[in-house]
Coordinates of C-alpha atoms and ligand atoms in Angstrom, one line a residue:
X23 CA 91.0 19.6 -123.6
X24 CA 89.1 17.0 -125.5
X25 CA 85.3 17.6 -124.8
X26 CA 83.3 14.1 -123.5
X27 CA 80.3 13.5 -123.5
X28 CA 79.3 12.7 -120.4
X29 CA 76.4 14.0 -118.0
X30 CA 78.0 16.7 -117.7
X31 CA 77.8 17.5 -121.1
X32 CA 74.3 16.6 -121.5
X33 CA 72.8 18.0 -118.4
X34 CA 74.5 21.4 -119.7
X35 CA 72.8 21.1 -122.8
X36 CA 69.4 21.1 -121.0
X37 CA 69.8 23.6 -118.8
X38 CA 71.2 25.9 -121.2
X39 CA 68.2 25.3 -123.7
X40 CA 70.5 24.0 -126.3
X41 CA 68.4 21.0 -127.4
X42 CA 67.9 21.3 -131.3
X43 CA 67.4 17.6 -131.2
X44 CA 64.1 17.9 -129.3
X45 CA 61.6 17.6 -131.9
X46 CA 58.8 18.4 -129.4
X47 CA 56.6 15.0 -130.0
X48 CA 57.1 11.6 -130.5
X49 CA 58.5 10.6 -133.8
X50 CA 56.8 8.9 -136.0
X51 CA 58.2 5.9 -137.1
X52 CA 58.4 4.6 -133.2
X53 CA 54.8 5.8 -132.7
X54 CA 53.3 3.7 -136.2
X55 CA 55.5 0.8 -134.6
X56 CA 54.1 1.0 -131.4
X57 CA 50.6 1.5 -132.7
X58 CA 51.0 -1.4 -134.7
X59 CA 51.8 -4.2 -131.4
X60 CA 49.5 -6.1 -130.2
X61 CA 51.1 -7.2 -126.7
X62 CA 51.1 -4.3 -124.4
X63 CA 52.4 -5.9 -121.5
X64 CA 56.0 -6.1 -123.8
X65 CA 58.8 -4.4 -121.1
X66 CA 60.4 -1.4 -123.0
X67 CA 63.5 0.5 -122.2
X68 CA 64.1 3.8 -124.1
X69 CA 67.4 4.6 -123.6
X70 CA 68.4 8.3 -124.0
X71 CA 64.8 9.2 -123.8
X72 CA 65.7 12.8 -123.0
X73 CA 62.4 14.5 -122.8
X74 CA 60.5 11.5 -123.3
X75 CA 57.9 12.1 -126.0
X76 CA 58.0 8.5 -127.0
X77 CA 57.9 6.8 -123.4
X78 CA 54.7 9.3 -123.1
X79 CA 53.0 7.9 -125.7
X80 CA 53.7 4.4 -125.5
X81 CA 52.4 4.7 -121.8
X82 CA 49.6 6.9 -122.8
X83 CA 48.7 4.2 -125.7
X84 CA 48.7 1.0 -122.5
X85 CA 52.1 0.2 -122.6
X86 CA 52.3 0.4 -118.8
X87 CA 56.0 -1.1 -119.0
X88 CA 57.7 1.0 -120.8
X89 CA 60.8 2.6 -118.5
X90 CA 62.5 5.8 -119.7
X91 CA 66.1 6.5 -119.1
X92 CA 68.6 8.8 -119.4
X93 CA 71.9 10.1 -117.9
X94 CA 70.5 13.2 -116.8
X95 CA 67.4 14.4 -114.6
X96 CA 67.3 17.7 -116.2
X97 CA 66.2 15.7 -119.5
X98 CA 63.9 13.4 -117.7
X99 CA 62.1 16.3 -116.0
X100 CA 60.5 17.1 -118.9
X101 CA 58.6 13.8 -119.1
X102 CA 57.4 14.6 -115.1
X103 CA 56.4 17.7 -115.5
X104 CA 54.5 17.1 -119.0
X105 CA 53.1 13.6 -117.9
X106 CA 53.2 13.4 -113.9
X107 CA 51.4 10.2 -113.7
X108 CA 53.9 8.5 -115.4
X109 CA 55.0 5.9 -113.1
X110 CA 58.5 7.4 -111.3
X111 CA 59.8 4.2 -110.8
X112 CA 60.2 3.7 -114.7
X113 CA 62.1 7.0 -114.7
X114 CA 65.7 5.6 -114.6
X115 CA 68.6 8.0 -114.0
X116 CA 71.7 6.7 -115.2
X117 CA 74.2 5.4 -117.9
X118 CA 72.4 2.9 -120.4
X119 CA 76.4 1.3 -120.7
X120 CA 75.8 0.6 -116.5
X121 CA 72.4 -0.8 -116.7
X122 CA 70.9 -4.1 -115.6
X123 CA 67.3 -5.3 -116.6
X124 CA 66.0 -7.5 -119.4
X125 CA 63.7 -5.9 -121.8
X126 CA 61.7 -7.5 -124.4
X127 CA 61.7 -4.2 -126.6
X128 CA 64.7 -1.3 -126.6
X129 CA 63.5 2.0 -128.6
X130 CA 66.2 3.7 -130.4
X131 CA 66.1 7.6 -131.3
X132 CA 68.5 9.0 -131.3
X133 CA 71.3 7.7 -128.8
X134 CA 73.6 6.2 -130.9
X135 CA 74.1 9.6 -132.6
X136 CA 75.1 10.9 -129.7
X137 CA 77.5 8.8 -128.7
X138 CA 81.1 9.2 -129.7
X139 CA 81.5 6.8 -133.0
X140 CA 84.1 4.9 -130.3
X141 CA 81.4 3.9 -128.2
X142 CA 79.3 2.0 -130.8
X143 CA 80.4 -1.4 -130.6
X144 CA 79.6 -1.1 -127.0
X145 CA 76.4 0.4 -127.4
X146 CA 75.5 -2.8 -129.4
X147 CA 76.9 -4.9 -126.9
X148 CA 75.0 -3.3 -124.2
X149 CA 71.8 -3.9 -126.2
X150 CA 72.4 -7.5 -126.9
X151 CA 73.2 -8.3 -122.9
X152 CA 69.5 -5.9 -122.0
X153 CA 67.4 -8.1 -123.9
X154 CA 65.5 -11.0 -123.7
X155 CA 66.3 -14.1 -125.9
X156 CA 63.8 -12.9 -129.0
X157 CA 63.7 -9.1 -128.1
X158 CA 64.3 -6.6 -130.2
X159 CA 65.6 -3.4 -130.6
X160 CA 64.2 -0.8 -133.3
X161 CA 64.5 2.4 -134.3
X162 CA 65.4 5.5 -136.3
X163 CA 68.9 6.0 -137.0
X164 CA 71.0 9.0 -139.0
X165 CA 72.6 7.8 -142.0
X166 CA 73.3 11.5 -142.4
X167 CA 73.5 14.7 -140.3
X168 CA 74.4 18.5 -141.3
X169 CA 76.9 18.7 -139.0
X170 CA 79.9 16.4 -139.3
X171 CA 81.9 17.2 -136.1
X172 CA 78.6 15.9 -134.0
X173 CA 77.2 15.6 -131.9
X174 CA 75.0 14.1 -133.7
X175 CA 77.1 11.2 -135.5
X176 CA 76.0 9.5 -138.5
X177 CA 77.2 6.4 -140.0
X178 CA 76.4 4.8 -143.8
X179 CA 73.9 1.5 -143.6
X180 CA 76.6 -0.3 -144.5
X181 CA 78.6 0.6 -141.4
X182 CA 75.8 -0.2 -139.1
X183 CA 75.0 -3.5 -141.0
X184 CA 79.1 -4.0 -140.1
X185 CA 78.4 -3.0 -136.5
X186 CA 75.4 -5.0 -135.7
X187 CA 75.9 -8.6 -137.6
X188 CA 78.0 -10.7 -135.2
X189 CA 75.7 -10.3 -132.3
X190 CA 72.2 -9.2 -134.6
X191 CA 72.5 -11.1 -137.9
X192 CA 69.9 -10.1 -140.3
X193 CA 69.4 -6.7 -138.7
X194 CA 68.0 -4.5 -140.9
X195 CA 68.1 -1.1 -141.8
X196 CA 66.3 0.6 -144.3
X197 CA 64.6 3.9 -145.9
X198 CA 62.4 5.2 -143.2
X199 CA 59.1 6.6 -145.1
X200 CA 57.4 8.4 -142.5
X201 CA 60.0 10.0 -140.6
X202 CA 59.1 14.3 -139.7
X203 CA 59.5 16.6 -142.6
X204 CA 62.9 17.7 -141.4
X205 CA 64.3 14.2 -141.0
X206 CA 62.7 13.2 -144.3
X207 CA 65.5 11.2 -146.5
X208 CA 68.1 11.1 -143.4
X209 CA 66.7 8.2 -141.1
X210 CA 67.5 4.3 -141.2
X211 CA 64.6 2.3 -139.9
X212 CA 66.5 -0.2 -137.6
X213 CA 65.4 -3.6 -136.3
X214 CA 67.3 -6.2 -134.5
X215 CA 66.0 -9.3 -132.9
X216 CA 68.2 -11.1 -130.1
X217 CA 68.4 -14.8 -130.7
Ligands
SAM310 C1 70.5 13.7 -128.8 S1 69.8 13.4 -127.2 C2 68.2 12.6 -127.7 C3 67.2 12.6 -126.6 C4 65.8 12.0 -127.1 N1 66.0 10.7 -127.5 C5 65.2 12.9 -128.2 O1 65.2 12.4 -129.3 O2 64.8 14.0 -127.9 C6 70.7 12.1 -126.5 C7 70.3 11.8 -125.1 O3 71.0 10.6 -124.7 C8 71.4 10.8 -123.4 N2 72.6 9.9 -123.2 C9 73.8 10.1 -123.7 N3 74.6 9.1 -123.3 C10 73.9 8.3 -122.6 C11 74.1 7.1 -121.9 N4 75.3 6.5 -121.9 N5 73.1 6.5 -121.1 C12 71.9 7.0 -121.1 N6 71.6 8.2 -121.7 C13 72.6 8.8 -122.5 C14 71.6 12.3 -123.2 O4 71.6 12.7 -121.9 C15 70.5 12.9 -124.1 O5 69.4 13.1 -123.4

């Protein structure tokens, strides 16, 4: 039977301890973007936050909107038990694909890639419709991965430029030079406005 990736699937992963994508911290590139804005009443969705390292920070750093959300609570715990004053009303269970809100800022590590490569055009679709008119959505993205049957998936710049330019025109996505030591030479630097 063909294996899905559903919350099934991820909520296994968790409780099985199976999380090689958990790079224990917040990653780089989002925290020296975050640090960088100025406005920290912006409303920020992380989707596929798993543990939550980012949403952490940005909260930690003033960013009292930020909302973190994933499919699964075993992933979410994480950010509760680590941070427990981080507001539970920003903790959202559920399926980014079945969400409704308006955000002026959507993080991005490290969803795509673990969605099947089927489910991308709707994963940009699903971004365009959650933000605001002049939000955007950043992020780090795989242009390559050491394991090909995924997940995680990667996809060539060229295939996300293809993905992204009816509803994002002039995304861009480029050499990320200051991702962690283990990513170093594998991550795309996304960013996306809404018009
Ligand atoms: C590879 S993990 C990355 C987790 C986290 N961003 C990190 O870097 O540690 C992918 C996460 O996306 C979540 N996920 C997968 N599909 C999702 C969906 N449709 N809506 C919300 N979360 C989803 C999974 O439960 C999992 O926690």
């Amino acid at each position: 039977m063909a294996r899905e990736l559903n919350a099934r699937y991820w909520e296994d992963r968790y409780t099985t301890g199976d999380t090689p994508w958990d790079i224990g911290a917040a990653s780089t590139p989002i925290t020296t973007y975050l640090d960088g804005l100025r406005d920290r009443d912006l409303r920020i969705l992380i989707p596929g936050a798993g543990r939550g390292y980012e949403a952490e920070y940005a909260h930690r750093a003033g960013f009292r909107n930020v909302f973190a959300m994933d499919l699964t609570d075993e992933a979410l715990k994480g950010l509760s038990q680590r941070y427990p004053t981080f507001p539970r009303e920003q903790l959202l269970i559920g399926d980014v694909f079945e969400h409704e809100g308006t955000y002026d800022l959507i993080l991005e590590q490290t969803l795509l890639c673990a969605l099947e490569p089927a489910d991308r055009e709707r994963y940009v679709r699903a971004m365009h419709r959650l933000l605001m008119p002049g939000g955007k959505l950043v992020g780090v993205l795989f242009d390559q991965v050491p394991n090909p049957q995924g997940p995680p998936f990667a996809a060539s710049k060229e295939e996300y430029e293809r993905l992204f330019t009816s509803l994002f025109p002039g995304a861009t996505f480029e050499r990320c030079h200051n991702s962690i030591t283990p990513r170093a030479g594998r991550e795309l630097w996304m960013k996306a406005v809404r018009s």
